[in-house]
Amino acid sequence: MAFQQVHHNFYRAGQLGLGAELAWPLGPGGQVRAVPAAELIHRLLPVARQGLEDAGVGTQEVDRLLAVIEARAACGQTGAVWQRRTLAALEPRLGRERGLAAMLEHYLEHQRTDDPVHTWLVPSGR
């Protein structure tokens, strides 16, 4: 792949997260084509597993870490998505400044549990 395509992928993923369409060499003969980020993750998980195992990472650790990535891609909730959804739920009742502060408070509470972000519930806007 050309550097320009990789550069574009980097910024598209940063802007659109799992909703990004990324250029990737998946076509016949390595032809580059557009692939949804979540699909690309699903396709690359076996490659990541092999690389981690080849690097000596234990099977249980590999299973645990890749399960988090797979579940996050499947449900579509990344940290950024959770933050946007949470703020959207809190802001109508609390206003922008207090909504942001409350979102951060919820974030810190969740972070302390060590639960993956895709399992975090969005607080009710009530």
Tab-separated table of C-alpha atoms in Angstrom:
chain	number	residue	atom	x	y	z
A	1	MET	CA	0.000	0.000	0.000
A	2	ALA	CA	1.137	3.500	-0.703
A	3	PHE	CA	1.973	5.746	2.232
A	4	GLN	CA	-0.767	8.158	1.108
A	5	GLN	CA	-3.387	5.405	1.573
A	6	VAL	CA	-2.026	4.484	4.999
A	7	HIS	CA	-2.031	8.161	5.988
A	8	HIS	CA	-5.627	8.508	4.805
A	9	ASN	CA	-6.644	5.364	6.750
A	10	PHE	CA	-5.056	6.736	9.919
A	11	TYR	CA	-7.038	9.962	9.762
A	12	ARG	CA	-10.303	8.325	8.668
A	13	ALA	CA	-10.089	5.871	11.562
A	14	GLY	CA	-9.370	8.738	13.945
A	15	GLN	CA	-12.311	10.756	12.641
A	16	LEU	CA	-14.897	8.012	12.175
A	17	GLY	CA	-13.743	5.178	14.420
A	18	LEU	CA	-15.445	1.888	13.653
A	19	GLY	CA	-17.592	3.669	11.070
A	20	ALA	CA	-14.595	4.353	8.840
A	21	GLU	CA	-14.100	2.776	5.437
A	22	LEU	CA	-10.418	1.892	5.149
A	23	ALA	CA	-8.311	1.016	2.131
A	24	TRP	CA	-6.804	-2.447	2.598
A	25	PRO	CA	-5.149	-5.013	0.321
A	26	LEU	CA	-7.861	-7.690	0.386
A	27	GLY	CA	-8.733	-7.945	-3.286
A	28	PRO	CA	-7.337	-10.446	-5.779
A	29	GLY	CA	-3.559	-10.251	-5.852
A	30	GLY	CA	-3.516	-7.849	-2.912
A	31	GLN	CA	-5.580	-5.259	-4.745
A	32	VAL	CA	-6.551	-2.448	-2.376
A	33	ARG	CA	-10.259	-1.987	-1.741
A	34	ALA	CA	-12.413	-0.136	0.785
A	35	VAL	CA	-13.418	-2.194	3.823
A	36	PRO	CA	-15.504	-1.154	6.861
A	37	ALA	CA	-13.240	-0.879	9.920
A	38	ALA	CA	-15.271	-3.370	11.964
A	39	GLU	CA	-15.014	-5.942	9.151
A	40	LEU	CA	-11.283	-5.338	8.871
A	41	ILE	CA	-10.873	-5.924	12.595
A	42	HIS	CA	-12.764	-9.210	12.287
A	43	ARG	CA	-10.501	-10.269	9.392
A	44	LEU	CA	-7.288	-9.279	11.199
A	45	LEU	CA	-8.017	-10.871	14.585
A	46	PRO	CA	-6.581	-14.267	13.528
A	47	VAL	CA	-3.419	-12.512	12.287
A	48	ALA	CA	-3.145	-10.650	15.597
A	49	ARG	CA	-3.650	-13.905	17.503
A	50	GLN	CA	-0.866	-15.600	15.553
A	51	GLY	CA	1.496	-12.658	16.042
A	52	LEU	CA	0.873	-12.516	19.787
A	53	GLU	CA	1.324	-16.262	20.168
A	54	ASP	CA	4.513	-16.145	18.083
A	55	ALA	CA	5.766	-13.379	20.398
A	56	GLY	CA	5.258	-15.669	23.399
A	57	VAL	CA	2.127	-14.088	24.867
A	58	GLY	CA	0.167	-16.693	26.824
A	59	THR	CA	-2.989	-18.142	25.296
A	60	GLN	CA	-5.253	-16.933	28.123
A	61	GLU	CA	-3.922	-13.374	27.800
A	62	VAL	CA	-4.326	-13.464	24.016
A	63	ASP	CA	-7.900	-14.754	24.377
A	64	ARG	CA	-8.792	-12.086	26.930
A	65	LEU	CA	-7.356	-9.160	24.975
A	66	LEU	CA	-8.661	-10.161	21.566
A	67	ALA	CA	-12.108	-10.902	23.007
A	68	VAL	CA	-12.293	-7.284	24.142
A	69	ILE	CA	-11.371	-6.015	20.677
A	70	GLU	CA	-13.809	-8.392	18.983
A	71	ALA	CA	-16.694	-7.448	21.298
A	72	ARG	CA	-15.972	-3.737	20.932
A	73	ALA	CA	-16.039	-4.021	17.139
A	74	ALA	CA	-19.198	-6.153	17.229
A	75	CYS	CA	-21.223	-3.792	19.414
A	76	GLY	CA	-19.700	-0.589	18.059
A	77	GLN	CA	-19.049	1.013	21.440
A	78	THR	CA	-15.579	2.493	21.714
A	79	GLY	CA	-14.504	4.975	24.373
A	80	ALA	CA	-15.296	7.889	22.060
A	81	VAL	CA	-18.751	6.492	21.242
A	82	TRP	CA	-19.510	6.007	24.935
A	83	GLN	CA	-18.412	9.581	25.693
A	84	ARG	CA	-20.572	11.063	22.925
A	85	ARG	CA	-23.619	8.985	23.894
A	86	THR	CA	-23.195	9.794	27.571
A	87	LEU	CA	-22.863	13.508	26.941
A	88	ALA	CA	-25.910	13.406	24.645
A	89	ALA	CA	-27.892	11.787	27.489
A	90	LEU	CA	-26.688	14.191	30.211
A	91	GLU	CA	-26.412	17.527	28.414
A	92	PRO	CA	-30.148	18.242	27.930
A	93	ARG	CA	-30.697	18.029	31.684
A	94	LEU	CA	-27.405	19.434	32.983
A	95	GLY	CA	-26.167	21.772	30.269
A	96	ARG	CA	-22.852	21.505	28.453
A	97	GLU	CA	-20.411	22.283	31.275
A	98	ARG	CA	-22.095	20.207	33.978
A	99	GLY	CA	-22.823	17.437	31.459
A	100	LEU	CA	-19.130	17.209	30.570
A	101	ALA	CA	-18.180	17.119	34.258
A	102	ALA	CA	-20.750	14.385	34.934
A	103	MET	CA	-19.557	12.412	31.912
A	104	LEU	CA	-15.987	12.568	33.216
A	105	GLU	CA	-17.152	11.466	36.660
A	106	HIS	CA	-18.938	8.442	35.158
A	107	TYR	CA	-15.867	7.710	33.026
A	108	LEU	CA	-13.575	7.673	36.064
A	109	GLU	CA	-15.988	5.423	37.981
A	110	HIS	CA	-16.114	2.930	35.116
A	111	GLN	CA	-12.363	3.093	34.590
A	112	ARG	CA	-11.770	2.012	38.185
A	113	THR	CA	-13.780	-1.198	37.629
A	114	ASP	CA	-11.368	-2.355	34.903
A	115	ASP	CA	-14.375	-3.434	32.815
A	116	PRO	CA	-13.942	-2.925	29.075
A	117	VAL	CA	-15.583	0.208	27.673
A	118	HIS	CA	-17.903	-1.739	25.396
A	119	THR	CA	-19.666	-3.058	28.527
A	120	TRP	CA	-20.250	0.383	30.067
A	121	LEU	CA	-23.851	1.512	30.193
A	122	VAL	CA	-24.760	4.994	29.060
A	123	PRO	CA	-26.375	6.830	31.987
A	124	SER	CA	-30.009	7.767	31.712
A	125	GLY	CA	-30.711	11.327	30.681
A	126	ARG	CA	-33.427	11.626	33.299
